Coordinates of C-alpha atoms in Angstrom, one line a residue:
Chain B
M1 CA 59.4 21.6 33.8
S2 CA 56.1 23.9 33.7
A3 CA 53.2 22.5 32.1
P4 CA 53.0 25.1 29.0
N5 CA 56.3 23.4 28.0
C6 CA 55.6 20.2 27.9
L7 CA 52.7 20.8 25.8
R8 CA 55.2 22.4 23.4
G9 CA 57.5 19.5 23.8
L10 CA 54.8 16.9 22.6
G11 CA 53.7 19.2 20.0
L12 CA 57.2 18.9 18.2
G13 CA 56.8 15.3 19.0
L14 CA 53.7 14.9 17.4
G15 CA 54.7 17.1 13.9
L16 CA 58.0 15.5 13.2
T17 CA 59.1 11.6 12.3
R18 CA 62.4 11.8 13.0
P19 CA 64.2 10.0 15.9
V20 CA 65.6 12.7 17.6
A21 CA 61.8 14.2 17.9
L22 CA 60.9 10.5 19.5
R23 CA 63.7 10.3 22.0
N24 CA 62.5 14.0 22.8
V25 CA 59.1 12.5 23.4
A26 CA 60.2 9.7 25.3
V27 CA 62.5 12.1 27.5
T28 CA 59.4 14.5 28.0
A29 CA 56.8 12.3 28.9
A30 CA 57.4 10.6 32.3
P31 CA 57.4 13.9 33.9
C32 CA 55.0 15.8 32.0
A33 CA 52.3 12.7 33.4
A34 CA 53.4 13.9 36.9
A35 CA 52.8 17.4 35.9
A36 CA 49.2 16.3 34.9
A37 CA 48.5 14.6 37.9
A38 CA 49.2 17.7 39.9
A39 CA 47.4 20.5 37.6
S40 CA 43.7 20.8 37.6
F41 CA 43.6 21.0 33.8
S42 CA 45.5 19.6 31.5
T43 CA 45.5 18.0 27.8
S44 CA 48.9 16.1 28.0
A45 CA 47.3 12.8 28.9
Y46 CA 45.3 13.1 25.8
L47 CA 48.0 14.2 23.8
Q48 CA 50.2 11.1 24.9
A49 CA 47.2 8.8 24.0
I50 CA 47.7 10.3 20.5
I51 CA 51.4 9.4 20.5
A52 CA 50.7 5.8 21.9
R53 CA 48.1 5.2 19.0
P54 CA 50.3 3.6 16.1
K55 CA 48.0 3.8 13.5
K56 CA 47.8 7.7 13.4
K57 CA 50.6 8.1 10.5
A58 CA 48.9 5.4 8.1
V59 CA 45.6 7.4 8.6
E60 CA 47.9 10.9 7.5
V61 CA 49.2 9.5 4.6
A62 CA 45.6 7.9 3.1
F63 CA 43.7 11.0 4.1
G64 CA 46.4 14.1 4.7
H65 CA 46.5 16.2 7.2
H66 CA 43.3 17.9 8.5
R67 CA 44.7 21.4 8.0
A68 CA 47.0 20.6 4.5
G69 CA 44.7 22.7 2.6
K70 CA 43.3 22.6 -0.8
K71 CA 44.1 19.9 -2.9
M72 CA 43.1 18.7 -6.2
K73 CA 41.7 15.3 -6.1
L74 CA 41.0 13.4 -9.5
S75 CA 39.2 10.9 -7.6
K76 CA 36.7 12.9 -6.1
F77 CA 33.8 12.0 -8.6
K78 CA 34.6 8.6 -9.2
K79 CA 32.2 6.1 -7.6
A80 CA 34.0 3.6 -5.3
N81 CA 33.6 0.1 -6.6
K82 CA 31.5 -1.5 -4.6
G83 CA 31.7 -5.0 -6.3
D84 CA 29.5 -7.3 -7.6
R85 CA 25.6 -6.2 -6.8
G86 CA 24.2 -9.1 -8.5
K87 CA 21.0 -9.3 -11.0
A88 CA 19.1 -6.5 -11.5
P89 CA 15.5 -7.7 -10.6
A90 CA 13.2 -8.1 -13.7
P91 CA 10.5 -5.5 -14.7
G92 CA 7.4 -5.7 -12.9
E93 CA 9.3 -7.8 -10.2
R94 CA 9.5 -5.5 -7.3
K95 CA 6.2 -4.5 -7.8
A96 CA 4.9 -8.2 -7.6
Y97 CA 6.7 -8.8 -4.6
R98 CA 5.3 -4.8 -2.9
K99 CA 1.6 -6.1 -4.2
R100 CA 2.0 -9.8 -3.2
I101 CA -0.6 -11.1 -1.0
L102 CA 0.2 -14.2 1.4
L103 CA -3.2 -15.5 3.2
S104 CA -1.3 -18.3 4.9
N105 CA 1.3 -19.2 7.0
N106 CA 2.2 -22.3 7.7
N107 CA 4.4 -21.5 11.0
A108 CA 1.1 -20.0 12.6
I109 CA -0.5 -22.4 14.9
P110 CA -3.7 -23.6 13.7
V111 CA -6.3 -22.6 16.0
A112 CA -8.5 -25.2 17.6
G113 CA -12.2 -25.1 17.0
L114 CA -12.1 -22.0 14.6
Q115 CA -15.4 -22.3 12.5
D116 CA -16.0 -21.0 9.0
F117 CA -18.5 -18.7 7.9
A118 CA -21.9 -20.1 6.4
P119 CA -23.9 -18.1 4.6
E120 CA -26.1 -17.3 7.4
T121 CA -23.6 -16.7 10.0
M122 CA -23.3 -12.9 9.8
L123 CA -27.3 -12.8 9.8
D124 CA -27.2 -13.9 13.3
P125 CA -26.4 -11.6 16.2
S126 CA -25.0 -14.2 18.2
S127 CA -22.0 -14.6 16.0
A128 CA -21.3 -10.9 16.7
A129 CA -17.7 -11.0 18.4
K130 CA -16.5 -13.9 17.3
V131 CA -13.3 -14.6 14.8
L132 CA -14.3 -17.0 11.9
S133 CA -12.3 -18.0 9.0
I134 CA -13.3 -17.7 5.6
P135 CA -14.0 -20.9 3.7
D136 CA -11.2 -22.3 1.1
A137 CA -13.7 -21.9 -1.8
V138 CA -14.5 -18.0 -1.2
V139 CA -10.6 -17.1 -0.3
D140 CA -10.3 -17.8 -3.8
Q141 CA -13.0 -15.9 -5.1
L142 CA -12.0 -13.0 -2.8
R143 CA -8.6 -12.9 -4.2
T144 CA -9.8 -13.0 -7.7
I145 CA -11.7 -9.6 -7.4
E146 CA -8.5 -8.4 -5.1
A147 CA -10.6 -7.9 -1.7
F148 CA -7.8 -8.6 0.2
K149 CA -5.5 -5.2 0.8
T150 CA -1.8 -5.5 1.2
T151 CA -1.9 -3.7 4.3
Q152 CA -3.9 -6.5 6.0
S153 CA -1.7 -8.7 7.9
W154 CA -2.9 -12.0 6.7
S155 CA 0.3 -13.2 6.7
I156 CA 1.1 -14.3 10.1
F157 CA -1.7 -16.1 10.3
R158 CA -3.0 -19.8 9.4
K159 CA -6.1 -19.3 7.6
P160 CA -7.9 -15.8 6.7
S161 CA -10.0 -15.4 9.6
M162 CA -12.4 -12.0 10.7
L163 CA -14.1 -10.6 13.7
V164 CA -17.5 -10.4 13.3
R165 CA -18.5 -6.9 14.4
A166 CA -21.7 -5.6 15.9
E167 CA -21.2 -3.4 12.4
T168 CA -21.0 -6.7 10.2
V169 CA -24.2 -8.3 11.7
E170 CA -25.8 -5.0 11.0
L171 CA -24.7 -4.9 7.4
A172 CA -25.5 -8.2 6.2
T173 CA -28.9 -7.9 7.6
R174 CA -29.5 -4.7 5.9
M175 CA -28.2 -6.3 2.3
Q176 CA -30.3 -9.2 3.2
G177 CA -33.1 -6.9 3.7
A178 CA -32.9 -4.8 0.5
A179 CA -32.2 -8.2 -1.4
A180 CA -35.6 -9.2 0.0
N181 CA -37.1 -6.3 -1.0
K182 CA -35.6 -6.6 -4.7
Q183 CA -34.3 -3.2 -3.8
A184 CA -30.6 -1.9 -3.5
L185 CA -29.0 -1.0 -0.2
R186 CA -26.9 2.1 -0.7
L187 CA -24.5 2.4 1.5
V188 CA -21.1 4.2 2.5
A189 CA -18.8 3.0 5.4
T190 CA -16.9 5.8 6.5
G191 CA -14.5 6.4 9.9
D192 CA -11.3 7.1 10.8
K193 CA -8.1 5.7 9.6
L194 CA -7.7 1.7 10.4
T195 CA -11.2 1.6 11.8
G196 CA -11.9 -1.5 9.5
K197 CA -13.8 0.3 6.3
S198 CA -11.8 -1.9 3.9
M199 CA -12.4 -4.9 6.5
L200 CA -16.1 -4.5 6.1
L201 CA -16.2 -4.7 2.5
L202 CA -14.5 -7.7 2.3
Q203 CA -17.0 -8.9 5.0
A204 CA -19.9 -8.0 2.5
M205 CA -18.1 -9.6 -0.3
T206 CA -17.7 -12.8 1.5
H207 CA -21.4 -12.7 2.8
G208 CA -22.6 -11.8 -1.1
L209 CA -20.2 -14.5 -2.4
L210 CA -21.5 -17.1 0.6
N211 CA -25.0 -16.4 -0.3
D212 CA -24.5 -17.0 -4.6
W213 CA -24.7 -12.9 -5.0
I214 CA -23.1 -11.7 -7.9
V215 CA -20.2 -9.7 -6.8
L216 CA -18.5 -6.8 -8.4
N217 CA -15.5 -5.2 -6.9
I218 CA -13.7 -1.9 -7.5
P219 CA -10.3 -2.5 -5.3
E220 CA -8.8 0.9 -5.7
G221 CA -10.9 4.2 -6.9
Q222 CA -7.6 5.5 -7.7
E223 CA -6.9 3.1 -10.0
L224 CA -9.5 4.6 -12.1
T225 CA -9.0 8.3 -11.7
T226 CA -5.5 9.0 -11.5
A227 CA -4.9 8.6 -15.2
S228 CA -3.0 5.6 -14.9
T229 CA -5.2 3.6 -17.4
E230 CA -6.2 3.8 -21.0
Y231 CA -9.1 5.8 -21.9
A232 CA -11.0 6.8 -24.9
A233 CA -14.0 8.7 -25.6
I234 CA -17.4 6.5 -26.1
P235 CA -18.7 7.2 -29.7
G236 CA -21.9 9.3 -29.8
T237 CA -21.8 10.8 -26.2
A238 CA -21.3 14.8 -26.2
N239 CA -22.0 17.4 -23.4
P240 CA -19.7 15.9 -21.3
V241 CA -18.2 13.3 -23.4
Q242 CA -18.1 10.2 -21.5
Y243 CA -14.8 7.8 -21.3
M244 CA -14.3 4.3 -21.4
Q245 CA -11.3 2.5 -19.6
Q246 CA -11.2 -0.2 -21.8
N247 CA -8.3 -2.3 -20.5
Y248 CA -9.6 -1.8 -16.9
A249 CA -12.7 -2.9 -18.2
L250 CA -11.2 -6.0 -19.5
R251 CA -9.4 -6.6 -16.3
L252 CA -12.7 -6.2 -13.9
I253 CA -14.8 -8.6 -16.7
Q254 CA -12.1 -11.4 -16.5
N255 CA -11.8 -11.3 -12.8
F256 CA -15.5 -11.1 -12.2
R257 CA -16.0 -14.1 -14.6
K258 CA -13.7 -15.8 -12.6
A259 CA -15.1 -15.3 -9.0
N260 CA -18.6 -15.7 -10.3
E261 CA -18.4 -18.9 -12.5
K262 CA -20.4 -20.9 -10.4
V263 CA -23.4 -18.5 -10.8
L264 CA -22.9 -17.0 -14.3
V265 CA -22.7 -20.4 -15.7
R266 CA -26.3 -21.2 -14.6
L267 CA -28.0 -17.7 -15.5
M268 CA -29.1 -17.6 -19.3
T269 CA -28.9 -14.5 -21.5
V270 CA -32.3 -12.6 -22.3
F271 CA -31.4 -10.2 -24.7
A272 CA -29.9 -10.2 -28.3
H273 CA -26.6 -7.9 -28.1
P274 CA -26.1 -6.9 -31.6
E275 CA -23.8 -4.5 -30.7
L276 CA -21.4 -6.9 -29.8
P277 CA -19.0 -8.2 -32.6
Q278 CA -19.5 -11.9 -31.3
N279 CA -22.6 -13.0 -31.7
I280 CA -24.2 -14.5 -28.7
P281 CA -27.7 -15.9 -29.1
V282 CA -30.3 -15.5 -26.7
N283 CA -30.7 -18.1 -23.9
S284 CA -26.9 -18.8 -24.0
P285 CA -25.0 -19.0 -20.5
L286 CA -23.9 -15.6 -19.0
L287 CA -20.6 -17.2 -18.8
Q288 CA -20.4 -17.2 -22.5
L289 CA -21.0 -13.5 -22.6
A290 CA -18.3 -13.0 -20.1
N291 CA -15.8 -14.9 -21.7
S292 CA -16.1 -13.0 -25.2
A293 CA -14.1 -10.3 -23.4
K294 CA -10.9 -11.0 -24.9
E295 CA -9.6 -7.8 -26.3
P296 CA -9.5 -4.3 -24.5
E297 CA -11.4 -2.7 -27.6
N298 CA -15.0 -4.5 -27.0
A299 CA -14.7 -5.0 -23.3
W300 CA -16.7 -1.7 -22.4
P301 CA -19.5 -2.9 -24.7
I302 CA -19.3 -6.4 -23.3
F303 CA -19.6 -4.8 -19.6
Q304 CA -22.7 -3.0 -20.6
A305 CA -24.0 -6.2 -21.8
L306 CA -23.5 -8.1 -19.0
W307 CA -24.8 -5.4 -16.7
K308 CA -27.7 -5.2 -18.9
E309 CA -28.6 -9.0 -18.3
L310 CA -27.6 -9.0 -14.6
M311 CA -30.4 -6.3 -14.4
A312 CA -32.8 -8.4 -16.5
P313 CA -36.0 -8.0 -14.2
G314 CA -38.0 -11.1 -13.0
R315 CA -35.6 -13.8 -14.7
G316 CA -34.5 -15.1 -11.6
R317 CA -31.3 -13.7 -11.5
P318 CA -29.5 -13.4 -8.0
P319 CA -28.7 -10.2 -6.2
V320 CA -25.9 -8.1 -7.2
L321 CA -23.2 -6.5 -4.9
F322 CA -21.1 -4.0 -6.3
T323 CA -18.4 -2.5 -4.1
L324 CA -15.7 0.0 -4.6
D325 CA -12.9 1.2 -2.0
G326 CA -11.5 4.6 -1.8
L327 CA -14.7 6.5 -2.5
P328 CA -12.7 10.0 -2.2
H329 CA -11.0 9.1 -5.6
I330 CA -14.1 8.6 -7.4
M331 CA -15.7 12.0 -5.8
K332 CA -13.8 14.6 -7.6
V333 CA -11.9 16.0 -11.0
S334 CA -9.9 13.2 -12.6
D335 CA -6.5 13.4 -13.8
Y336 CA -7.7 12.7 -17.3
R337 CA -7.6 15.4 -19.7
S338 CA -10.4 15.7 -22.7
A339 CA -9.2 16.3 -26.5
T340 CA -9.7 20.0 -25.7
F341 CA -7.2 19.7 -22.6
E342 CA -9.8 20.2 -20.1
P343 CA -9.9 18.3 -16.7
V344 CA -12.5 15.2 -16.9
H345 CA -14.5 15.1 -14.2
A346 CA -14.5 11.4 -12.3
H347 CA -18.3 11.1 -13.2
D348 CA -17.7 11.4 -17.0
L349 CA -15.4 8.2 -16.9
A350 CA -18.2 5.8 -18.0
L351 CA -17.5 3.0 -15.4
V352 CA -17.1 5.5 -12.1
R353 CA -20.2 7.0 -13.7
L354 CA -22.3 3.7 -13.2
F355 CA -20.9 3.3 -9.6
S356 CA -22.0 6.7 -9.0
D357 CA -25.2 6.0 -10.3
C358 CA -25.8 3.1 -8.4
L359 CA -25.1 5.0 -5.0
S360 CA -27.4 8.0 -5.9
G361 CA -30.1 5.4 -6.8
A362 CA -30.4 6.5 -10.4
V363 CA -29.7 2.9 -11.7
A364 CA -32.3 0.4 -10.1
F365 CA -31.5 -3.1 -8.9
P366 CA -34.7 -4.7 -9.6
N367 CA -33.5 -8.1 -8.3
G368 CA -32.0 -6.5 -5.5
G369 CA -29.0 -6.1 -3.9
A370 CA -26.2 -3.8 -2.5
V371 CA -24.0 -1.1 -3.6
I372 CA -21.3 -0.6 -0.9
A373 CA -18.1 2.2 -0.9
A374 CA -15.9 2.6 1.7
T375 CA -13.8 6.0 2.3
T376 CA -10.3 6.0 2.7
R377 CA -8.1 8.3 5.2
S378 CA -4.8 7.4 5.0
N379 CA -4.2 7.7 1.0
G380 CA -7.5 9.9 0.5
P381 CA -7.9 13.5 -1.4
R382 CA -9.3 16.1 0.1
T383 CA -12.8 16.2 -0.7
P384 CA -15.2 18.6 0.7
S385 CA -18.0 18.1 -1.1
M386 CA -18.2 14.3 -0.3
E387 CA -17.2 15.1 3.5
L388 CA -20.4 17.5 3.6
A389 CA -22.4 15.0 2.0
L390 CA -21.7 12.4 4.4
A391 CA -21.8 14.3 7.2
Q392 CA -25.5 15.6 6.1
R393 CA -26.3 12.4 5.7
E394 CA -25.1 11.0 9.2
A395 CA -26.8 14.0 10.9
E396 CA -30.5 13.2 8.7
Q397 CA -29.8 9.8 10.2
S398 CA -29.5 10.4 13.8
K399 CA -31.8 13.3 13.9
S400 CA -29.4 15.7 14.6
V401 CA -28.6 19.6 13.1
V402 CA -27.5 19.1 9.4
P403 CA -24.2 20.9 9.0
A404 CA -25.0 23.7 6.4
P405 CA -21.7 24.4 3.7
E406 CA -19.5 26.8 4.5
A407 CA -19.5 29.7 2.4
F408 CA -15.8 30.0 1.1
V409 CA -15.8 26.5 0.1
K410 CA -16.4 25.4 -3.7
Y411 CA -18.6 22.4 -3.6
D412 CA -19.2 19.7 -6.3
E413 CA -22.7 19.6 -7.5
R414 CA -22.5 16.0 -9.1
V415 CA -21.0 14.7 -5.7
A416 CA -23.9 16.0 -3.8
A417 CA -26.4 14.5 -6.4
A418 CA -24.4 11.2 -6.2
L419 CA -24.6 10.9 -2.2
R420 CA -27.9 12.7 -1.6
T421 CA -29.9 9.6 -0.5
V422 CA -27.1 7.1 0.6
Q423 CA -26.9 5.7 4.2
V424 CA -24.0 6.1 6.0
M425 CA -22.2 3.6 8.2
R426 CA -19.8 5.3 10.5
L427 CA -17.3 2.7 12.0
K428 CA -15.6 3.4 15.3
G429 CA -13.6 1.1 17.7
V430 CA -14.9 -2.1 18.7
S431 CA -16.1 -2.7 22.1
K432 CA -13.8 -4.5 24.8
L433 CA -16.0 -8.0 24.2
E434 CA -14.8 -7.9 20.4
A435 CA -11.2 -7.0 20.8
R436 CA -10.9 -9.4 23.4
S437 CA -12.5 -12.3 21.2
L438 CA -9.9 -11.0 18.6
M439 CA -7.0 -10.9 20.9
E440 CA -7.7 -14.6 22.1
Y441 CA -7.5 -15.8 18.5
W442 CA -4.2 -13.7 17.8
A443 CA -2.6 -15.5 21.3
A444 CA -4.4 -19.1 20.0
S445 CA -2.5 -18.5 16.8
G446 CA 0.9 -17.9 18.9
V447 CA 1.7 -14.3 17.7
F448 CA 0.3 -12.4 20.8
R449 CA 2.4 -14.4 23.8
T450 CA 0.7 -13.1 26.7
T451 CA -2.3 -14.1 28.6
V452 CA -5.3 -12.7 27.4
D453 CA -7.1 -11.1 30.7
E454 CA -9.1 -8.2 31.5
A455 CA -6.0 -5.9 32.2
V456 CA -4.3 -6.7 28.7
V457 CA -7.5 -6.5 26.8
T458 CA -8.1 -2.9 28.4
E459 CA -4.6 -1.8 28.0
K460 CA -4.4 -2.6 24.2
W461 CA -8.0 -1.5 23.8
T462 CA -7.1 2.0 25.3
L463 CA -3.6 2.4 23.6
G464 CA -6.0 1.1 20.3
G465 CA -7.8 4.7 20.8
S466 CA -10.9 3.3 22.3
G467 CA -10.9 0.1 20.1
I468 CA -9.7 1.2 17.1
L469 CA -9.0 -2.1 15.5
G470 CA -5.7 -1.0 13.7
E471 CA -4.3 0.4 16.3
I472 CA -4.9 -2.4 18.9
E473 CA -3.3 -4.3 16.1
R474 CA -0.6 -1.8 16.0
A475 CA -0.2 -1.6 19.7
A476 CA 0.0 -5.8 20.1
L477 CA 1.0 -7.0 16.8
M478 CA 3.3 -4.5 15.3
T479 CA 6.3 -5.8 16.4
M480 CA 5.2 -9.4 14.7
R481 CA 4.4 -7.6 11.5
L482 CA 6.5 -9.0 8.8
Chain R
M1 CA 11.5 -0.4 -30.9
V2 CA 8.4 1.8 -32.2
F3 CA 9.5 4.2 -35.2
L4 CA 8.1 7.9 -34.6
L5 CA 8.9 10.7 -36.8
G6 CA 12.0 9.0 -37.9
N7 CA 12.9 7.8 -34.7
N8 CA 13.4 5.0 -32.9
F9 CA 12.4 4.6 -29.2
H10 CA 12.1 1.8 -26.8
E11 CA 8.7 0.2 -26.2
L12 CA 9.3 0.8 -22.5
K13 CA 9.7 4.7 -23.0
L14 CA 7.0 6.7 -21.9
V15 CA 4.9 8.6 -24.6
K16 CA 5.4 12.0 -22.9
K17 CA 9.5 11.9 -22.6
A18 CA 9.7 10.4 -26.3
L19 CA 7.6 13.5 -27.5
E20 CA 9.7 15.4 -25.4
S21 CA 12.7 14.3 -26.9
F22 CA 12.1 16.3 -30.0
Y23 CA 13.4 19.9 -30.0
A24 CA 11.4 22.8 -29.3
L25 CA 8.4 20.3 -27.8
G26 CA 8.1 20.6 -24.2
P27 CA 6.2 19.2 -21.0
Q28 CA 3.1 21.9 -22.0
T29 CA 3.0 20.4 -25.9
S30 CA 3.4 17.0 -25.1
E31 CA 0.7 17.4 -22.6
R32 CA -1.8 18.8 -25.0
I33 CA -0.8 16.4 -27.6
L34 CA -1.5 13.3 -25.0
A35 CA -4.9 14.8 -24.2
K36 CA -5.5 15.3 -28.0
Y37 CA -5.2 11.4 -28.8
S38 CA -6.4 10.6 -25.4
I39 CA -3.3 8.8 -24.5
H40 CA -3.0 8.9 -20.0
P41 CA 0.2 10.2 -19.1
R42 CA 1.7 7.0 -18.0
A43 CA 1.3 5.3 -21.1
K44 CA 4.3 3.4 -22.7
I45 CA 5.0 3.7 -26.2
G46 CA 4.8 -0.2 -26.9
T47 CA 1.2 0.0 -25.8
L48 CA 0.3 2.3 -28.5
P49 CA -2.0 0.8 -31.6
P50 CA -0.5 1.2 -34.9
R51 CA -2.8 4.0 -36.1
T52 CA -2.4 6.4 -32.9
I53 CA 1.4 6.1 -34.0
T54 CA 0.4 7.1 -37.1
A55 CA -1.7 10.1 -35.9
L56 CA 1.2 11.1 -33.9
T57 CA 3.5 11.4 -36.4
A58 CA 1.3 13.2 -38.5
E59 CA 0.5 15.4 -35.7
L60 CA 4.5 16.1 -35.3
S61 CA 5.4 16.4 -39.0
S62 CA 3.1 19.3 -39.2
M63 CA 4.3 21.0 -36.2
K64 CA 7.3 23.5 -36.2
I65 CA 9.8 21.3 -34.0
E66 CA 13.5 20.1 -34.7
N67 CA 15.2 21.7 -37.6
E68 CA 12.4 24.1 -38.4
A69 CA 12.6 25.0 -34.9
K70 CA 16.0 25.7 -35.0
K71 CA 16.0 27.4 -38.0
V72 CA 13.1 30.1 -36.8
I73 CA 16.2 31.1 -34.3
Q74 CA 19.1 31.3 -36.9
D75 CA 16.4 33.7 -38.8
N76 CA 15.6 35.8 -35.8
I77 CA 19.5 36.0 -35.4
K78 CA 20.3 36.6 -39.4
R79 CA 17.4 39.3 -39.4
L80 CA 19.4 41.1 -36.8
R81 CA 22.4 41.0 -38.5
D82 CA 21.2 42.3 -41.6
M83 CA 19.5 45.0 -40.4
G84 CA 22.8 46.1 -38.7
T85 CA 21.8 46.2 -35.1
Y86 CA 23.8 45.9 -32.3
R87 CA 22.3 42.6 -31.4
G88 CA 23.3 41.4 -34.7
R89 CA 26.6 42.5 -34.5
R90 CA 26.9 40.9 -31.0
H91 CA 26.1 37.5 -32.5
A92 CA 28.0 38.0 -35.4
M93 CA 31.4 38.3 -33.0
G94 CA 30.2 35.6 -30.9
L95 CA 30.0 38.2 -27.4
P96 CA 27.2 39.0 -25.2
A97 CA 24.7 40.8 -26.8
R98 CA 22.6 42.3 -23.3
G99 CA 25.1 44.5 -22.1
Q100 CA 27.0 41.8 -19.9
R101 CA 30.9 42.5 -19.2
T102 CA 33.1 40.6 -21.5
R103 CA 36.2 40.6 -19.5
N104 CA 35.7 37.0 -18.3
Q105 CA 33.0 34.5 -17.9
T106 CA 31.3 34.8 -21.6
E107 CA 31.8 31.3 -22.2
T108 CA 27.6 30.9 -22.8
A109 CA 27.7 33.8 -25.3
K110 CA 30.8 32.1 -27.3
K111 CA 28.8 28.9 -27.3
L112 CA 25.8 30.1 -28.0
N113 CA 25.6 33.6 -29.7
K114 CA 26.8 32.5 -33.4
V115 CA 25.0 33.6 -36.5
E116 CA 24.1 29.9 -37.4
R117 CA 22.9 29.4 -33.8
R118 CA 22.9 25.2 -33.2
G119 CA 20.4 25.2 -30.7

């Protein structure tokens, strides 16, 4: 039998189900296999394998032949019953899960000899390139003011600990210097993605809380400008109208009160506040004033009163640290609309305006303090005005050529004014010594399971783009991130 | 439940969506109404104070929406028919008014081209 005949015989055998056909197949199959062995190319072996497959018929019954043509199928749009899916999460549950911050992990190995931050630690140049942990009391305060971020991997270590880098010491020294001179340090921390800008803010806040400063933190600039919180025009303002964000202000005051309770309880009011609905007599604790914020309606006036009290000169007030993460979000036109449907500039939102005035130096800090903002790279809107202003300040500081504005870009004059006199701290990669110290801490915590030697440090340091902290973490720990 | 212009809305409903549920009130108008009363676009209707709800109801009742907007369309069609125009006649017959073929695919015209048009 020639090969084509053999194929035809098999074809029949496939299509028909009668016993006769089966017999045909049985007869032709054996010689066909011999022919297949002789011919250089044959599909017979494949076809035989199909016959040998017992489930073929059942499959054809279920789905029809693949050349059966068009058929009406009424069950086409019906959803397959996937069984019981269980209870859906309650409203807000998924968000709470997404936003939760775990600061401790009992499975991590406690690091022997890990020291806590003391009030002067960050001022001491010898503590640079050391990993130190945050005292428990300060952890609670920092958590209250939302200083920790979900993107930071606290949850794989026993205790929140941070690497003190050279920039940390420099920042703390500058903060302390400004406070001693009863002036405000006005500084913007900037740098590439994952260089530790938010972490530097956290370190500044830690330093502030350890030294009994008053710390006020706006955790995300975007919460104020993406039109996701209530706003209302402040009565009596015009050209341009100012807006208060009463719900946000209430939350801010409450967090501020909880975090700074220890300091607020021993500060006494020096002004009467007739504009407030509650009667707060002179010489009552500031805590009482902060406590009076219960409703969103009067949150903004109370915030203003608090600010006025904190800025009272010559009353033994502690320095104030005002921080904000996500600076580009507040250096643009916000998503809010005015009553006449005009876009509202972020600097017309009262809280943002207060921060930008502090940053520009328009608001004085008679008791000293610091205003520190951090830019954001991965989640930042494009703000050419801010970029230009920061580049110019940086060039001025390093005495190099100041970049000129581009001709075809629209720059925002208000942004330029807010950033005219700030100091810029550009964060880059850490040194190998600092990287090594951090890796030794990881290894001691049991999450980095390698001997930390010169070769490993150099490898990870190089993989991490010459010591970009987040990239080193990615290279070394990403497989461990849960 | 929040009562807005004779309709009940769930408290978790977005104010913007609640406004857009009214006939002849679309995204553009709802955005402007929100801005006028300083309501942020992601506000839920349950978070609005009662006086804002009252103000919104007053605002909506002064607008040409729902039945009044439908009446405008019906009046336009009626005017065409009363004038005896071709378009008026086509509406009365439930046929396409803009030169489309009528051999088949005239379902939309049959549904919409009526003197007493629904919506």
